């Protein structure tokens, strides 16, 4: 369908920018309310704020949440986060990261809606833009802290929109910065390069594909090991069978069989993986499968489903974020390629809108219409009043949800984590953390272990400063030197 008419309220492009603005407000509202209610966490908002604070202060990024003086360039290769530093100079706080993320996600709607409007008509552009902006993959990311892959969303949207319109040089230029977002996205660049080559510019496509492959190889085998204290990429264990080397079991056949299983039947089992894949494609009424642009999402799907971490398989957190611009770009491309009739187009758009609306209440954006979102637990005010006793620049160990509230002005590490800086000047613990929030890196101690450790700290030279509504604040007596286990 070429050059459809644009009439009435869909004439021009102002409404696309208005849509992006409305989405920005929605994303920002959800993110900031979660933070104001102390529902953000050290993993990952706290870590990323420490990274951005490092860049803002003029040195390579470290995260005390990850470990004492831990070099984050040894964890993930995401130097693009340095671009957030100027905004952090303006407002020093976790809120800056959340607002930047909201802006990045909202901008992604612009190239996709413009492409759909130009090729399918204004109403189609409006529906596709809205379904993309309200999609569950974006909502999941908005509802869970900040992540570096937010930068990938507009880059992918602009790159794939250019690719779908055969602007191949622009597609490559938008794709190449993905190398600085995260180490695995080099493989996404590789696939974009192959699609460019298939579209007709073999030289540019092979250059882009080679750059993507080389970028990932250099990140995984050179840069990350050089910065990581262990001397290797920290996440090889996700494709290990427990032996300590990727896909190897002491040189025996067990590891090879495990690797073969993960690369075949393991990509679609257990059922959570199939459910996620179906939900990724559902908002496009599965029409995205007819576009070669969908191949761009393959590297992300493969590493997620081959991972031994079950959290990567499902629909929670931010793991599906980069897939959303890919599947919606493939949706538009498929609609354009098949020469969809007006009647058929309306059916596809109605199906996409219906699925988006049915799924919406299960994810974070629906919080905007829930009364609890706009209520604040009185404990939050108590926590801030107690945190105000901790002076700027102090070293402090805290519970998971307290970390993002203090990182902008203190040196924060996690209470109970083995890698945390020892002998902090202050300790602040929320002893009312639910049991289901414990047992992961963000809350490393059980309730019983935490109670015992607090008693040990008091015997080792910490004075009780305050205890209210489950919050305990301790201060180290400076006159005494000691070492905590």
Tab-separated table of C-alpha atoms in Angstrom:
chain	number	residue	atom	x	y	z
A	1	UNK	CA	0.000	0.000	0.000
A	2	UNK	CA	1.808	3.082	-1.182
A	3	UNK	CA	1.158	6.727	-0.426
A	4	UNK	CA	-2.160	6.390	1.421
A	5	UNK	CA	-4.153	9.544	2.008
A	6	UNK	CA	-3.869	11.277	5.370
A	7	UNK	CA	-6.885	13.240	6.396
A	8	UNK	CA	-8.487	14.902	9.363
A	9	UNK	CA	-6.947	14.561	12.751
A	10	UNK	CA	-4.161	12.334	11.362
A	11	UNK	CA	-2.960	14.957	8.891
A	12	UNK	CA	0.617	15.971	9.626
A	13	UNK	CA	2.907	14.448	12.225
A	14	UNK	CA	2.185	16.559	15.312
A	15	UNK	CA	0.068	13.797	16.849
A	16	UNK	CA	2.988	11.361	16.722
A	17	UNK	CA	5.092	13.693	18.834
A	18	UNK	CA	2.089	14.258	21.106
A	19	UNK	CA	1.774	10.481	21.495
A	20	UNK	CA	5.456	10.213	22.365
A	21	UNK	CA	5.004	13.002	24.912
A	22	UNK	CA	2.016	11.271	26.497
A	23	UNK	CA	3.920	7.998	26.732
A	24	UNK	CA	6.865	9.811	28.294
A	25	UNK	CA	4.577	11.213	30.983
A	26	UNK	CA	3.091	7.775	31.645
A	27	UNK	CA	6.463	6.019	31.870
A	28	UNK	CA	7.850	8.759	34.089
A	29	UNK	CA	4.857	8.697	36.410
A	30	UNK	CA	5.037	4.940	36.946
A	31	UNK	CA	8.807	4.925	37.465
A	32	UNK	CA	8.924	7.874	39.838
A	33	UNK	CA	5.996	6.639	41.912
A	34	UNK	CA	7.699	3.282	42.369
A	35	UNK	CA	10.840	5.081	43.489
A	36	UNK	CA	8.952	7.438	45.802
A	37	UNK	CA	7.248	4.451	47.413
A	38	UNK	CA	10.664	2.774	47.931
A	39	UNK	CA	9.840	-0.046	45.529
A	40	UNK	CA	13.027	0.337	43.499
A	41	UNK	CA	16.082	-1.700	44.345
A	42	UNK	CA	19.837	-1.873	44.504
A	43	UNK	CA	19.712	-4.469	41.725
A	44	UNK	CA	19.522	-2.704	39.315
A	45	UNK	CA	18.728	0.971	39.854
A	46	UNK	CA	21.329	1.302	42.597
A	47	UNK	CA	24.048	-0.267	40.472
A	48	UNK	CA	23.327	1.917	37.472
A	49	UNK	CA	23.174	5.089	39.532
A	50	UNK	CA	26.619	4.296	40.921
A	51	UNK	CA	27.822	3.819	37.340
A	52	UNK	CA	26.386	7.150	36.207
A	53	UNK	CA	27.670	8.895	39.337
A	54	UNK	CA	31.159	7.554	38.544
A	55	UNK	CA	31.038	8.990	35.039
A	56	UNK	CA	29.659	12.277	36.375
A	57	UNK	CA	32.568	12.490	38.813
A	58	UNK	CA	35.070	11.884	36.023
A	59	UNK	CA	36.292	8.322	36.554
A	60	UNK	CA	35.626	4.840	35.213
A	61	UNK	CA	32.461	3.293	36.619
A	62	UNK	CA	32.513	1.340	39.856
A	63	UNK	CA	29.655	-0.086	41.888
A	64	UNK	CA	29.897	-0.720	45.608
A	65	UNK	CA	26.608	-2.615	45.364
A	66	UNK	CA	28.328	-5.167	43.131
A	67	UNK	CA	31.336	-5.317	45.434
A	68	UNK	CA	34.044	-3.194	46.970
A	69	UNK	CA	35.422	-0.915	44.208
A	70	UNK	CA	33.922	-3.290	41.644
A	71	UNK	CA	34.757	-2.169	38.068
A	72	UNK	CA	31.465	-2.292	36.180
A	73	UNK	CA	33.168	-2.436	32.782
A	74	UNK	CA	34.135	-5.932	33.894
A	75	UNK	CA	30.472	-6.843	34.377
A	76	UNK	CA	28.729	-5.514	31.259
A	77	UNK	CA	30.133	-3.412	28.427
A	78	UNK	CA	27.839	-0.372	28.439
A	79	UNK	CA	29.956	2.785	28.014
A	80	UNK	CA	26.912	4.536	26.511
A	81	UNK	CA	25.798	5.177	30.096
A	82	UNK	CA	28.332	8.015	30.177
A	83	UNK	CA	25.770	10.009	28.161
A	84	UNK	CA	23.561	10.185	31.260
A	85	UNK	CA	26.272	11.956	33.277
A	86	UNK	CA	25.441	15.526	32.103
A	87	UNK	CA	21.845	15.055	33.222
A	88	UNK	CA	23.118	13.761	36.569
A	89	UNK	CA	25.035	17.011	36.996
A	90	UNK	CA	21.696	18.837	36.769
A	91	UNK	CA	19.814	16.548	39.166
A	92	UNK	CA	21.892	14.235	41.336
A	93	UNK	CA	19.594	11.340	42.069
A	94	UNK	CA	18.078	8.089	40.855
A	95	UNK	CA	15.167	10.087	39.455
A	96	UNK	CA	17.428	11.310	36.656
A	97	UNK	CA	18.025	7.790	35.390
A	98	UNK	CA	14.320	6.979	35.480
A	99	UNK	CA	13.372	10.116	33.537
A	100	UNK	CA	16.094	9.499	30.946
A	101	UNK	CA	14.854	5.949	30.500
A	102	UNK	CA	11.263	7.155	30.048
A	103	UNK	CA	12.424	9.585	27.347
A	104	UNK	CA	14.406	6.906	25.505
A	105	UNK	CA	11.487	4.496	25.486
A	106	UNK	CA	8.999	7.155	24.384
A	107	UNK	CA	11.190	8.341	21.502
A	108	UNK	CA	11.103	4.825	20.065
A	109	UNK	CA	7.476	5.297	19.025
A	110	UNK	CA	8.316	8.147	16.636
A	111	UNK	CA	10.099	6.330	13.767
A	112	UNK	CA	7.703	3.385	13.901
A	113	UNK	CA	4.561	5.540	13.879
A	114	UNK	CA	5.980	7.763	11.119
A	115	UNK	CA	6.771	4.720	8.997
A	116	UNK	CA	3.313	3.222	9.551
A	117	UNK	CA	1.616	6.554	8.822
A	118	UNK	CA	3.502	7.059	5.570
A	119	UNK	CA	2.934	3.560	4.221
A	120	UNK	CA	-0.337	2.423	5.792
A	121	UNK	CA	-2.162	5.644	6.641
A	122	UNK	CA	-2.664	7.873	9.654
A	123	UNK	CA	-5.100	5.626	11.583
A	124	UNK	CA	-2.741	2.667	11.183
A	125	UNK	CA	0.162	4.766	12.426
A	126	UNK	CA	-1.860	5.810	15.467
A	127	UNK	CA	-2.938	2.275	16.361
A	128	UNK	CA	0.477	0.712	15.828
A	129	UNK	CA	2.190	3.525	17.733
A	130	UNK	CA	-0.205	3.151	20.660
A	131	UNK	CA	0.081	-0.641	20.734
A	132	UNK	CA	3.851	-0.388	20.685
A	133	UNK	CA	3.931	2.268	23.398
A	134	UNK	CA	1.591	0.271	25.643
A	135	UNK	CA	3.186	-3.107	24.880
A	136	UNK	CA	3.925	-5.428	27.766
A	137	UNK	CA	7.671	-5.616	27.074
A	138	UNK	CA	8.044	-1.889	27.545
A	139	UNK	CA	5.698	-1.867	30.536
A	140	UNK	CA	7.748	-4.593	32.241
A	141	UNK	CA	10.905	-2.519	31.899
A	142	UNK	CA	9.221	0.659	33.114
A	143	UNK	CA	8.030	-1.210	36.193
A	144	UNK	CA	11.461	-2.478	37.129
A	145	UNK	CA	14.145	0.121	37.779
A	146	UNK	CA	16.545	1.410	35.082
A	147	UNK	CA	18.563	-0.571	32.546
A	148	UNK	CA	21.181	0.228	29.956
A	149	UNK	CA	19.218	-1.515	27.197
A	150	UNK	CA	16.794	1.421	27.230
A	151	UNK	CA	19.319	3.048	24.873
A	152	UNK	CA	18.816	0.187	22.425
A	153	UNK	CA	15.098	0.926	21.978
A	154	UNK	CA	15.294	4.163	19.932
A	155	UNK	CA	18.410	2.942	18.115
A	156	UNK	CA	16.625	-0.218	16.994
A	157	UNK	CA	13.424	1.650	16.140
A	158	UNK	CA	15.238	4.166	13.923
A	159	UNK	CA	17.484	1.516	12.379
A	160	UNK	CA	14.676	-0.886	11.500
A	161	UNK	CA	12.406	1.884	10.219
A	162	UNK	CA	15.239	2.982	7.928
A	163	UNK	CA	15.861	-0.624	6.905
A	164	UNK	CA	12.198	-1.160	6.106
A	165	UNK	CA	12.295	1.881	3.831
A	166	UNK	CA	15.535	0.756	2.114
A	167	UNK	CA	17.564	3.601	3.599
A	168	UNK	CA	20.376	1.166	4.184
A	169	UNK	CA	23.142	3.589	5.161
A	170	UNK	CA	20.899	5.173	7.791
A	171	UNK	CA	19.984	1.703	9.061
A	172	UNK	CA	23.650	0.847	9.558
A	173	UNK	CA	24.448	4.190	11.207
A	174	UNK	CA	21.621	3.771	13.730
A	175	UNK	CA	22.613	0.155	14.431
A	176	UNK	CA	26.344	0.540	15.053
A	177	UNK	CA	25.996	2.479	18.367
A	178	UNK	CA	24.324	-0.647	19.786
A	179	UNK	CA	27.885	-1.946	20.243
A	180	UNK	CA	28.246	0.511	23.136
A	181	UNK	CA	24.953	-0.423	24.811
A	182	UNK	CA	25.651	-4.017	25.827
A	183	UNK	CA	28.011	-6.768	24.747
A	184	UNK	CA	25.359	-9.135	23.329
A	185	UNK	CA	23.877	-6.471	21.041
A	186	UNK	CA	26.829	-6.828	18.687
A	187	UNK	CA	25.129	-10.010	17.497
A	188	UNK	CA	21.983	-7.975	16.845
A	189	UNK	CA	24.107	-5.597	14.748
A	190	UNK	CA	25.466	-8.630	12.909
A	191	UNK	CA	21.945	-9.731	11.914
A	192	UNK	CA	21.021	-6.182	10.859
A	193	UNK	CA	24.113	-6.209	8.651
A	194	UNK	CA	23.040	-9.480	7.045
A	195	UNK	CA	19.573	-8.044	6.343
A	196	UNK	CA	21.201	-4.945	4.796
A	197	UNK	CA	23.291	-7.214	2.557
A	198	UNK	CA	20.158	-9.137	1.588
A	199	UNK	CA	18.396	-5.869	0.759
A	200	UNK	CA	21.014	-5.044	-1.848
A	201	UNK	CA	24.064	-3.305	-0.366
A	202	UNK	CA	26.380	-6.244	0.143
A	203	UNK	CA	29.449	-4.178	1.021
A	204	UNK	CA	27.712	-2.075	3.683
A	205	UNK	CA	25.910	-5.113	5.024
A	206	UNK	CA	29.056	-7.190	5.442
A	207	UNK	CA	30.878	-4.256	7.038
A	208	UNK	CA	28.035	-3.825	9.547
A	209	UNK	CA	27.852	-7.559	10.242
A	210	UNK	CA	31.615	-7.800	10.733
A	211	UNK	CA	31.624	-4.791	13.051
A	212	UNK	CA	28.864	-6.386	15.120
A	213	UNK	CA	30.632	-9.723	15.419
A	214	UNK	CA	34.008	-8.152	16.189
A	215	UNK	CA	32.417	-5.852	18.773
A	216	UNK	CA	30.902	-8.756	20.673
A	217	UNK	CA	34.086	-10.841	20.477
A	218	UNK	CA	36.235	-7.961	21.717
A	219	UNK	CA	33.818	-7.191	24.550
A	220	UNK	CA	33.472	-10.811	25.709
A	221	UNK	CA	37.062	-11.945	25.334
A	222	UNK	CA	39.141	-8.779	25.771
A	223	UNK	CA	37.456	-5.812	27.461
A	224	UNK	CA	35.265	-7.518	30.041
A	225	UNK	CA	37.938	-10.015	31.184
A	226	UNK	CA	40.475	-7.189	31.423
A	227	UNK	CA	38.297	-5.300	33.912
A	228	UNK	CA	36.701	-8.200	35.758
A	229	UNK	CA	38.563	-9.277	38.918
A	230	UNK	CA	38.107	-12.928	37.910
A	231	UNK	CA	39.818	-12.345	34.567
A	232	UNK	CA	36.899	-13.660	32.510
A	233	UNK	CA	33.386	-12.797	31.436
A	234	UNK	CA	31.252	-13.145	34.553
A	235	UNK	CA	28.198	-14.686	32.881
A	236	UNK	CA	29.656	-17.703	31.121
A	237	UNK	CA	28.089	-19.663	33.969
A	238	UNK	CA	24.667	-19.031	32.414
A	239	UNK	CA	25.536	-21.471	29.646
A	240	UNK	CA	27.528	-23.842	31.842
A	241	UNK	CA	26.383	-27.145	33.189
A	242	UNK	CA	28.014	-26.404	36.532
A	243	UNK	CA	31.526	-27.540	35.684
A	244	UNK	CA	33.106	-24.121	35.540
A	245	UNK	CA	33.584	-23.830	31.776
A	246	UNK	CA	30.971	-23.118	29.152
A	247	UNK	CA	29.458	-26.312	27.865
A	248	UNK	CA	32.299	-28.492	29.194
A	249	UNK	CA	32.090	-31.216	31.819
A	250	UNK	CA	35.637	-32.031	32.727
A	251	UNK	CA	36.338	-32.883	29.108
A	252	UNK	CA	33.657	-35.587	29.095
A	253	UNK	CA	30.591	-36.002	26.969
A	254	UNK	CA	28.146	-34.741	29.582
A	255	UNK	CA	28.922	-31.108	28.957
A	256	UNK	CA	28.636	-31.503	25.184
A	257	UNK	CA	25.298	-33.219	25.546
A	258	UNK	CA	24.112	-30.462	27.856
A	259	UNK	CA	25.217	-27.818	25.359
A	260	UNK	CA	23.464	-29.705	22.548
A	261	UNK	CA	20.296	-29.911	24.631
A	262	UNK	CA	20.367	-26.173	25.427
A	263	UNK	CA	20.862	-25.303	21.764
A	264	UNK	CA	17.993	-27.470	20.511
A	265	UNK	CA	15.075	-28.712	22.577
A	266	UNK	CA	16.235	-26.585	25.506
A	267	UNK	CA	15.369	-23.433	23.545
A	268	UNK	CA	11.667	-24.254	23.765
A	269	UNK	CA	11.489	-26.061	27.101
A	270	UNK	CA	10.278	-25.568	29.745
A	271	UNK	CA	6.894	-24.121	28.782
A	272	UNK	CA	7.739	-20.607	30.041
A	273	UNK	CA	9.923	-20.070	26.980
A	274	UNK	CA	7.150	-20.908	24.531
A	275	UNK	CA	4.713	-18.747	26.481
A	276	UNK	CA	7.095	-15.798	26.308
A	277	UNK	CA	7.666	-16.262	22.581
A	278	UNK	CA	3.936	-16.414	21.933
A	279	UNK	CA	3.370	-13.267	23.984
A	280	UNK	CA	6.153	-11.462	22.112
A	281	UNK	CA	4.462	-12.178	18.782
A	282	UNK	CA	0.828	-11.895	19.880
A	283	UNK	CA	0.516	-8.058	19.715
A	284	UNK	CA	1.333	-8.294	16.004
A	285	UNK	CA	-1.324	-10.987	15.512
A	286	UNK	CA	1.694	-13.181	14.605
A	287	UNK	CA	2.031	-11.328	11.304
A	288	UNK	CA	5.558	-10.233	12.300
A	289	UNK	CA	6.675	-13.773	11.453
A	290	UNK	CA	6.280	-12.914	7.756
A	291	UNK	CA	8.989	-10.231	7.854
A	292	UNK	CA	12.752	-10.848	7.663
A	293	UNK	CA	13.175	-8.019	10.176
A	294	UNK	CA	12.057	-10.455	12.876
A	295	UNK	CA	15.406	-12.233	12.516
A	296	UNK	CA	16.967	-9.235	14.277
A	297	UNK	CA	15.411	-10.475	17.520
A	298	UNK	CA	16.957	-13.945	17.228
A	299	UNK	CA	20.208	-13.273	19.166
A	300	UNK	CA	18.280	-11.916	22.149
A	301	UNK	CA	15.862	-14.847	22.158
A	302	UNK	CA	18.676	-17.407	21.840
A	303	UNK	CA	20.780	-16.117	24.723
A	304	UNK	CA	17.725	-15.790	26.939
A	305	UNK	CA	16.344	-19.244	26.263
A	306	UNK	CA	19.782	-20.901	26.378
A	307	UNK	CA	20.454	-19.323	29.779
A	308	UNK	CA	20.330	-21.453	32.918
A	309	UNK	CA	18.722	-18.544	34.799
A	310	UNK	CA	14.969	-19.077	34.799
A	311	UNK	CA	14.343	-15.351	35.210
A	312	UNK	CA	15.505	-14.867	31.613
A	313	UNK	CA	12.783	-17.124	30.234
A	314	UNK	CA	9.664	-15.289	31.345
A	315	UNK	CA	7.927	-11.970	30.834
A	316	UNK	CA	9.081	-10.171	33.987
A	317	UNK	CA	11.740	-7.490	34.360
A	318	UNK	CA	13.375	-5.811	31.336
A	319	UNK	CA	14.447	-8.812	29.290
A	320	UNK	CA	11.858	-8.385	26.528
A	321	UNK	CA	12.404	-4.657	26.120
A	322	UNK	CA	14.654	-4.783	23.048
A	323	UNK	CA	12.253	-7.182	21.340
A	324	UNK	CA	9.394	-4.685	21.219
A	325	UNK	CA	10.754	-2.326	18.521
A	326	UNK	CA	11.845	-5.387	16.536
A	327	UNK	CA	8.478	-7.154	16.472
A	328	UNK	CA	6.542	-3.969	15.743
A	329	UNK	CA	8.936	-3.035	12.954
A	330	UNK	CA	8.427	-6.537	11.550
A	331	UNK	CA	4.656	-6.036	11.896
A	332	UNK	CA	4.724	-2.853	9.824
A	333	UNK	CA	7.060	-4.397	7.274
A	334	UNK	CA	4.815	-7.448	6.870
A	335	UNK	CA	1.700	-5.296	6.441
A	336	UNK	CA	3.424	-3.232	3.758
A	337	UNK	CA	4.957	-6.204	1.950
A	338	UNK	CA	1.764	-8.206	1.639
A	339	UNK	CA	-0.195	-5.303	0.131
A	340	UNK	CA	-2.898	-5.530	2.773
A	341	UNK	CA	-6.370	-4.416	1.737
A	342	UNK	CA	-8.166	-1.786	3.774
A	343	UNK	CA	-10.521	-4.369	5.222
A	344	UNK	CA	-7.715	-6.767	6.104
A	345	UNK	CA	-5.651	-3.928	7.558
A	346	UNK	CA	-8.507	-2.961	9.848
A	347	UNK	CA	-8.778	-6.555	11.084
A	348	UNK	CA	-5.062	-6.753	11.879
A	349	UNK	CA	-5.111	-3.405	13.659
A	350	UNK	CA	-8.206	-4.351	15.650
A	351	UNK	CA	-6.574	-7.630	16.646
A	352	UNK	CA	-3.378	-5.893	17.717
A	353	UNK	CA	-5.291	-3.332	19.767
A	354	UNK	CA	-7.471	-6.002	21.394
A	355	UNK	CA	-4.504	-8.152	22.420
A	356	UNK	CA	-2.637	-5.120	23.764
A	357	UNK	CA	-5.622	-4.076	25.883
A	358	UNK	CA	-6.219	-7.610	27.181
A	359	UNK	CA	-2.595	-7.976	28.271
A	360	UNK	CA	-2.201	-4.425	29.633
A	361	UNK	CA	-3.711	-4.988	33.124
A	362	UNK	CA	-1.065	-7.607	33.903
A	363	UNK	CA	1.834	-5.184	33.630
A	364	UNK	CA	3.154	-2.021	35.226
A	365	UNK	CA	1.446	0.678	33.145
A	366	UNK	CA	-1.901	-0.409	34.558
A	367	UNK	CA	-0.697	0.901	37.925
A	368	UNK	CA	-1.579	4.391	36.718
A	369	UNK	CA	-5.277	3.691	37.302
A	370	UNK	CA	-4.848	1.831	40.589
A	371	UNK	CA	-5.449	3.855	43.786
A	372	UNK	CA	-2.586	2.187	45.674
A	373	UNK	CA	-0.133	3.731	43.215
A	374	UNK	CA	-0.982	7.176	44.521
A	375	UNK	CA	-0.829	6.257	48.206
A	376	UNK	CA	2.440	6.256	50.122
A	377	UNK	CA	3.081	3.930	53.047
A	378	UNK	CA	3.776	6.000	56.201
A	379	UNK	CA	6.933	3.905	56.667
A	380	UNK	CA	8.470	5.747	53.699
A	381	UNK	CA	8.435	9.036	55.612
A	382	UNK	CA	9.935	7.255	58.640
A	383	UNK	CA	12.704	5.800	56.474
A	384	UNK	CA	13.599	9.188	55.002
A	385	UNK	CA	13.604	10.807	58.413
A	386	UNK	CA	16.048	8.176	59.646
A	387	UNK	CA	18.167	8.362	56.489
A	388	UNK	CA	18.539	12.098	57.061
A	389	UNK	CA	20.672	11.256	60.102
A	390	UNK	CA	23.309	9.758	57.815
A	391	UNK	CA	25.663	12.544	56.680
A	392	UNK	CA	26.719	13.148	53.098
A	393	UNK	CA	29.833	11.261	52.046
A	394	UNK	CA	29.487	8.560	54.692
A	395	UNK	CA	30.095	4.886	54.026
A	396	UNK	CA	26.931	2.900	54.676
A	397	UNK	CA	25.562	-0.601	54.364
A	398	UNK	CA	21.811	-0.781	53.785
A	399	UNK	CA	18.952	-3.068	52.823
A	400	UNK	CA	18.111	-3.504	49.157
A	401	UNK	CA	15.269	-0.990	48.799
A	402	UNK	CA	17.112	1.695	50.774
A	403	UNK	CA	20.123	1.766	48.455
A	404	UNK	CA	18.632	3.885	45.615
A	405	UNK	CA	17.511	6.455	48.198
A	406	UNK	CA	21.079	7.100	49.432
A	407	UNK	CA	23.451	6.485	46.526
A	408	UNK	CA	23.356	10.097	45.325
A	409	UNK	CA	25.110	11.347	48.485
A	410	UNK	CA	26.809	8.416	50.264
A	411	UNK	CA	28.972	5.387	49.487
A	412	UNK	CA	26.460	2.544	49.571
A	413	UNK	CA	26.944	-1.203	49.743
A	414	UNK	CA	24.555	-4.014	50.597
A	415	UNK	CA	24.130	-5.171	54.164
A	416	UNK	CA	25.076	-8.820	54.509
A	417	UNK	CA	26.737	-9.170	51.133
A	418	UNK	CA	30.158	-10.807	51.295
A	419	UNK	CA	31.638	-8.378	48.784
A	420	UNK	CA	30.483	-5.217	50.588
A	421	UNK	CA	32.969	-2.732	51.975
A	422	UNK	CA	33.718	-3.759	55.592
A	423	UNK	CA	33.363	-1.532	58.642
A	424	UNK	CA	30.993	1.094	57.222
A	425	UNK	CA	30.387	4.181	59.304
A	426	UNK	CA	26.634	3.587	59.221
A	427	UNK	CA	24.246	0.669	58.893
A	428	UNK	CA	20.535	0.972	58.111
A	429	UNK	CA	18.411	-2.135	57.781
A	430	UNK	CA	14.742	-2.738	57.057
A	431	UNK	CA	13.921	-5.777	59.174
A	432	UNK	CA	10.376	-6.003	57.809
A	433	UNK	CA	11.444	-7.113	54.330
A	434	UNK	CA	9.080	-9.904	53.217
A	435	UNK	CA	10.508	-13.417	53.164
A	436	UNK	CA	9.874	-13.691	49.414
A	437	UNK	CA	12.186	-10.729	48.818
A	438	UNK	CA	15.127	-12.450	50.476
A	439	UNK	CA	17.505	-15.040	49.144
A	440	UNK	CA	18.718	-13.175	46.053
A	441	UNK	CA	21.644	-10.730	45.568
A	442	UNK	CA	19.515	-7.697	46.437
A	443	UNK	CA	18.624	-9.031	49.901
A	444	UNK	CA	21.311	-11.580	50.771
A	445	UNK	CA	20.382	-12.382	54.397
A	446	UNK	CA	17.483	-14.336	55.790
A	447	UNK	CA	15.533	-12.700	58.628
A	448	UNK	CA	17.260	-14.901	61.202
A	449	UNK	CA	20.751	-14.253	59.779
A	450	UNK	CA	20.059	-10.533	59.652
A	451	UNK	CA	18.945	-10.445	63.292
A	452	UNK	CA	22.091	-12.328	64.332
A	453	UNK	CA	24.349	-10.032	62.267
A	454	UNK	CA	22.825	-6.888	63.770
A	455	UNK	CA	23.486	-8.251	67.250
A	456	UNK	CA	27.068	-9.045	66.257
A	457	UNK	CA	27.557	-5.534	64.886
A	458	UNK	CA	26.388	-3.978	68.134
A	459	UNK	CA	28.810	-6.158	70.093
A	460	UNK	CA	31.592	-5.219	67.650
A	461	UNK	CA	31.330	-1.472	68.219
A	462	UNK	CA	28.149	-0.111	66.620
A	463	UNK	CA	25.724	1.998	68.630
A	464	UNK	CA	21.975	1.905	68.096
A	465	UNK	CA	20.964	5.342	66.805
A	466	UNK	CA	17.308	4.653	66.021
A	467	UNK	CA	14.805	1.840	65.753
A	468	UNK	CA	11.331	2.547	64.393
A	469	UNK	CA	8.750	0.718	62.276
A	470	UNK	CA	11.178	-2.070	61.488
A	471	UNK	CA	14.069	0.207	60.499
A	472	UNK	CA	17.289	-0.112	62.492
A	473	UNK	CA	20.063	2.492	62.270
A	474	UNK	CA	23.528	1.813	63.687
A	475	UNK	CA	26.590	4.067	63.862
A	476	UNK	CA	30.157	2.915	64.343
A	477	UNK	CA	32.027	4.266	67.333
A	478	UNK	CA	34.970	5.968	65.658
A	479	UNK	CA	37.219	5.680	68.709
A	480	UNK	CA	37.339	1.924	68.391
A	481	UNK	CA	38.840	-0.067	65.546
A	482	UNK	CA	37.452	-3.447	64.753
A	483	UNK	CA	36.728	-5.794	61.917
A	484	UNK	CA	33.377	-7.272	61.078
A	485	UNK	CA	33.034	-10.670	59.565
